[in-house]
Amino acid sequence: MQHNIIQITDTHLKNSTGAKQMKQRFSPNEKLDLVFRDIKRHHLKADFIAITDDLIHEGNIADYCAFKKMISCKQDRLKMPIYVTLGNHDRTKAFYRGYLKQKSKDKYYYQITSSDYDYYFLDTNFNNIEQGYLDYKQLNWLGERLSQSDHPAIIFMHHLPYAPH
């Protein structure tokens, strides 16, 4: 069975502290709003939307609270789930406290299963280094799940699984 996924990446939304932003004609917040408007305007239907990483450029708890509110509104409006992953410009502790309303953990990774596919959302953020990293704990978790499933797997993550030399 065919599944449709809309992937949005590297949103780098402006944070509330006014931290340095990339020089762009439109703000990242305006661009993301335009993306969601296009999805609605063109009646794009998907099983889900994946926003893969760098959600808020060095955001704080309040930024992730506002992001969660915006994502919930977009989910309701578009009538499709939105899943996220973290990137090297995200702040894991602030994400857990603001977006998830949970006690912080070191990594944010999870699995979503449909009748035909397993979707894995991995966390390549590692001490905010640019190239990212998948730790053994997460790789072992992924390996166990892949070995126990007969579904095809689709993996979402911010960084490449290896760096070309």
mmCIF file of C-alpha atoms in Angstrom:
data_model
loop_
_atom_site.group_PDB
_atom_site.id
_atom_site.type_symbol
_atom_site.label_atom_id
_atom_site.label_comp_id
_atom_site.label_asym_id
_atom_site.label_seq_id
_atom_site.Cartn_x
_atom_site.Cartn_y
_atom_site.Cartn_z
ATOM 1 C CA MET A 1 0.000 0.000 0.000
ATOM 2 C CA GLN A 2 1.220 3.481 -0.833
ATOM 3 C CA HIS A 3 1.821 5.990 1.933
ATOM 4 C CA ASN A 4 2.211 9.710 1.417
ATOM 5 C CA ILE A 5 4.432 11.735 3.696
ATOM 6 C CA ILE A 6 5.116 15.445 3.671
ATOM 7 C CA GLN A 7 8.582 16.200 5.011
ATOM 8 C CA ILE A 8 9.625 19.645 6.170
ATOM 9 C CA THR A 9 13.189 20.110 7.354
ATOM 10 C CA ASP A 10 15.478 22.670 8.960
ATOM 11 C CA THR A 11 12.788 25.124 9.958
ATOM 12 C CA HIS A 12 15.176 27.080 12.234
ATOM 13 C CA LEU A 13 12.300 29.104 13.647
ATOM 14 C CA LYS A 14 13.282 32.362 15.279
ATOM 15 C CA ASN A 15 13.564 32.103 19.018
ATOM 16 C CA SER A 16 12.192 34.576 21.528
ATOM 17 C CA THR A 17 15.614 35.707 22.754
ATOM 18 C CA GLY A 18 16.447 37.322 19.421
ATOM 19 C CA ALA A 19 19.496 35.122 18.876
ATOM 20 C CA LYS A 20 21.329 35.619 15.605
ATOM 21 C CA GLN A 21 19.341 34.392 12.607
ATOM 22 C CA MET A 22 20.476 33.447 9.143
ATOM 23 C CA LYS A 23 20.195 36.313 6.651
ATOM 24 C CA GLN A 24 17.044 35.515 4.707
ATOM 25 C CA ARG A 25 14.469 37.483 2.775
ATOM 26 C CA PHE A 26 11.610 36.010 4.842
ATOM 27 C CA SER A 27 11.811 34.938 8.455
ATOM 28 C CA PRO A 28 11.821 31.186 9.082
ATOM 29 C CA ASN A 29 8.499 31.587 10.897
ATOM 30 C CA GLU A 30 6.911 33.235 7.839
ATOM 31 C CA LYS A 31 8.297 30.531 5.546
ATOM 32 C CA LEU A 32 6.888 27.702 7.663
ATOM 33 C CA ASP A 33 3.521 29.412 7.732
ATOM 34 C CA LEU A 34 3.635 29.647 3.911
ATOM 35 C CA VAL A 35 4.432 25.918 3.693
ATOM 36 C CA PHE A 36 1.406 25.053 5.818
ATOM 37 C CA ARG A 37 -0.761 27.424 3.778
ATOM 38 C CA ASP A 38 0.347 25.675 0.573
ATOM 39 C CA ILE A 39 -0.452 22.275 2.036
ATOM 40 C CA LYS A 40 -3.955 23.496 2.893
ATOM 41 C CA ARG A 41 -4.468 25.473 -0.329
ATOM 42 C CA HIS A 42 -3.452 22.604 -2.606
ATOM 43 C CA HIS A 43 -5.420 20.058 -0.575
ATOM 44 C CA LEU A 44 -2.317 17.930 -0.111
ATOM 45 C CA LYS A 45 -3.208 14.759 1.740
ATOM 46 C CA ALA A 46 -0.661 12.677 3.554
ATOM 47 C CA ASP A 47 -0.522 10.028 6.231
ATOM 48 C CA PHE A 48 1.498 12.495 8.278
ATOM 49 C CA ILE A 49 3.888 15.419 8.188
ATOM 50 C CA ALA A 50 7.441 14.943 9.460
ATOM 51 C CA ILE A 51 9.320 18.049 10.552
ATOM 52 C CA THR A 52 12.840 16.741 10.700
ATOM 53 C CA ASP A 53 15.034 18.796 12.884
ATOM 54 C CA ASP A 54 16.354 22.178 13.763
ATOM 55 C CA LEU A 55 12.852 23.121 14.801
ATOM 56 C CA ILE A 56 13.788 26.297 16.661
ATOM 57 C CA HIS A 57 17.190 27.885 16.343
ATOM 58 C CA GLU A 58 18.577 27.530 19.868
ATOM 59 C CA GLY A 59 15.150 27.807 21.470
ATOM 60 C CA ASN A 60 14.136 27.912 25.104
ATOM 61 C CA ILE A 61 11.212 26.325 26.967
ATOM 62 C CA ALA A 62 8.811 29.131 26.015
ATOM 63 C CA ASP A 63 9.769 28.776 22.330
ATOM 64 C CA TYR A 64 9.005 25.052 22.348
ATOM 65 C CA CYS A 65 5.692 25.687 24.174
ATOM 66 C CA ALA A 66 4.705 28.130 21.422
ATOM 67 C CA PHE A 67 5.883 25.663 18.765
ATOM 68 C CA LYS A 68 3.746 22.883 20.276
ATOM 69 C CA LYS A 69 0.712 25.155 20.290
ATOM 70 C CA MET A 70 1.299 26.060 16.640
ATOM 71 C CA ILE A 71 1.839 22.401 15.621
ATOM 72 C CA SER A 72 -1.344 21.322 17.434
ATOM 73 C CA CYS A 73 -3.298 24.006 15.603
ATOM 74 C CA LYS A 74 -1.841 22.936 12.230
ATOM 75 C CA GLN A 75 -2.626 19.269 12.942
ATOM 76 C CA ASP A 76 -6.242 20.120 13.709
ATOM 77 C CA ARG A 77 -6.560 22.355 10.675
ATOM 78 C CA LEU A 78 -4.955 19.901 8.241
ATOM 79 C CA LYS A 79 -6.426 16.803 9.907
ATOM 80 C CA MET A 80 -3.149 14.900 9.840
ATOM 81 C CA PRO A 81 -0.554 14.135 12.505
ATOM 82 C CA ILE A 82 2.737 16.004 12.642
ATOM 83 C CA TYR A 83 5.838 14.275 14.018
ATOM 84 C CA VAL A 84 9.161 15.941 14.786
ATOM 85 C CA THR A 85 12.827 15.099 15.210
ATOM 86 C CA LEU A 86 15.612 17.165 16.748
ATOM 87 C CA GLY A 87 18.726 18.562 15.098
ATOM 88 C CA ASN A 88 21.967 20.145 16.226
ATOM 89 C CA HIS A 89 20.378 23.602 16.611
ATOM 90 C CA ASP A 90 17.605 22.296 18.872
ATOM 91 C CA ARG A 91 17.946 22.317 22.625
ATOM 92 C CA THR A 92 16.885 18.912 23.971
ATOM 93 C CA LYS A 93 16.146 19.931 27.573
ATOM 94 C CA ALA A 94 14.057 22.909 26.480
ATOM 95 C CA PHE A 95 12.234 20.712 23.927
ATOM 96 C CA TYR A 96 11.300 18.115 26.556
ATOM 97 C CA ARG A 97 10.089 20.723 29.023
ATOM 98 C CA GLY A 98 8.317 23.023 26.559
ATOM 99 C CA TYR A 99 7.061 20.773 23.736
ATOM 100 C CA LEU A 100 6.532 17.447 25.495
ATOM 101 C CA LYS A 101 5.859 18.784 29.013
ATOM 102 C CA GLN A 102 8.054 15.999 30.369
ATOM 103 C CA LYS A 103 11.205 15.629 32.402
ATOM 104 C CA SER A 104 14.246 15.902 30.147
ATOM 105 C CA LYS A 105 16.041 12.899 28.725
ATOM 106 C CA ASP A 106 19.316 12.776 26.818
ATOM 107 C CA LYS A 107 17.738 11.882 23.465
ATOM 108 C CA TYR A 108 14.362 12.063 21.745
ATOM 109 C CA TYR A 109 13.685 9.094 19.472
ATOM 110 C CA TYR A 110 10.622 6.973 18.865
ATOM 111 C CA GLN A 111 8.755 4.648 16.512
ATOM 112 C CA ILE A 112 5.387 4.999 14.786
ATOM 113 C CA THR A 113 3.892 1.889 13.191
ATOM 114 C CA SER A 114 1.236 1.728 10.509
ATOM 115 C CA SER A 115 -0.312 -1.364 9.000
ATOM 116 C CA ASP A 116 2.406 -1.430 6.320
ATOM 117 C CA TYR A 117 5.455 0.479 7.593
ATOM 118 C CA ASP A 118 7.542 1.198 10.650
ATOM 119 C CA TYR A 119 8.675 4.819 10.923
ATOM 120 C CA TYR A 120 11.655 5.621 13.105
ATOM 121 C CA PHE A 121 12.420 9.139 14.252
ATOM 122 C CA LEU A 122 16.019 9.316 15.452
ATOM 123 C CA ASP A 123 17.961 11.945 17.363
ATOM 124 C CA THR A 124 21.376 12.742 15.882
ATOM 125 C CA ASN A 125 21.941 15.720 18.164
ATOM 126 C CA PHE A 126 25.145 15.233 20.133
ATOM 127 C CA ASN A 127 26.549 18.072 22.210
ATOM 128 C CA ASN A 128 25.350 20.399 19.458
ATOM 129 C CA ILE A 129 28.200 19.385 17.141
ATOM 130 C CA GLU A 130 27.508 20.167 13.509
ATOM 131 C CA GLN A 131 27.903 16.676 12.005
ATOM 132 C CA GLY A 132 25.710 14.910 14.569
ATOM 133 C CA TYR A 133 26.024 11.410 15.973
ATOM 134 C CA LEU A 134 23.963 8.282 16.651
ATOM 135 C CA ASP A 135 24.929 6.751 19.993
ATOM 136 C CA TYR A 136 25.080 3.022 20.733
ATOM 137 C CA LYS A 137 22.004 3.078 22.965
ATOM 138 C CA GLN A 138 19.873 4.465 20.160
ATOM 139 C CA LEU A 139 21.468 2.195 17.527
ATOM 140 C CA ASN A 140 20.826 -0.856 19.722
ATOM 141 C CA TRP A 141 17.205 0.248 20.236
ATOM 142 C CA LEU A 142 16.810 0.638 16.473
ATOM 143 C CA GLY A 143 18.510 -2.697 15.744
ATOM 144 C CA GLU A 144 16.235 -4.571 18.138
ATOM 145 C CA ARG A 145 13.101 -3.069 16.617
ATOM 146 C CA LEU A 146 14.223 -3.661 13.046
ATOM 147 C CA SER A 147 15.008 -7.303 13.811
ATOM 148 C CA GLN A 148 11.569 -7.847 15.400
ATOM 149 C CA SER A 149 9.526 -6.389 12.555
ATOM 150 C CA ASP A 150 8.558 -7.677 9.139
ATOM 151 C CA HIS A 151 7.485 -4.213 7.942
ATOM 152 C CA PRO A 152 9.625 -2.039 5.691
ATOM 153 C CA ALA A 153 11.261 0.739 7.689
ATOM 154 C CA ILE A 154 11.543 4.425 6.950
ATOM 155 C CA ILE A 155 13.999 6.363 9.093
ATOM 156 C CA PHE A 156 13.880 10.087 9.726
ATOM 157 C CA MET A 157 16.914 11.887 11.126
ATOM 158 C CA HIS A 158 18.730 15.157 10.699
ATOM 159 C CA HIS A 159 22.236 14.087 9.770
ATOM 160 C CA LEU A 160 23.540 11.607 7.233
ATOM 161 C CA PRO A 161 24.161 8.136 8.687
ATOM 162 C CA TYR A 162 27.831 8.538 7.732
ATOM 163 C CA ALA A 163 30.022 11.433 6.701
ATOM 164 C CA PRO A 164 31.600 11.268 3.238
ATOM 165 C CA HIS A 165 35.385 11.653 3.251
#
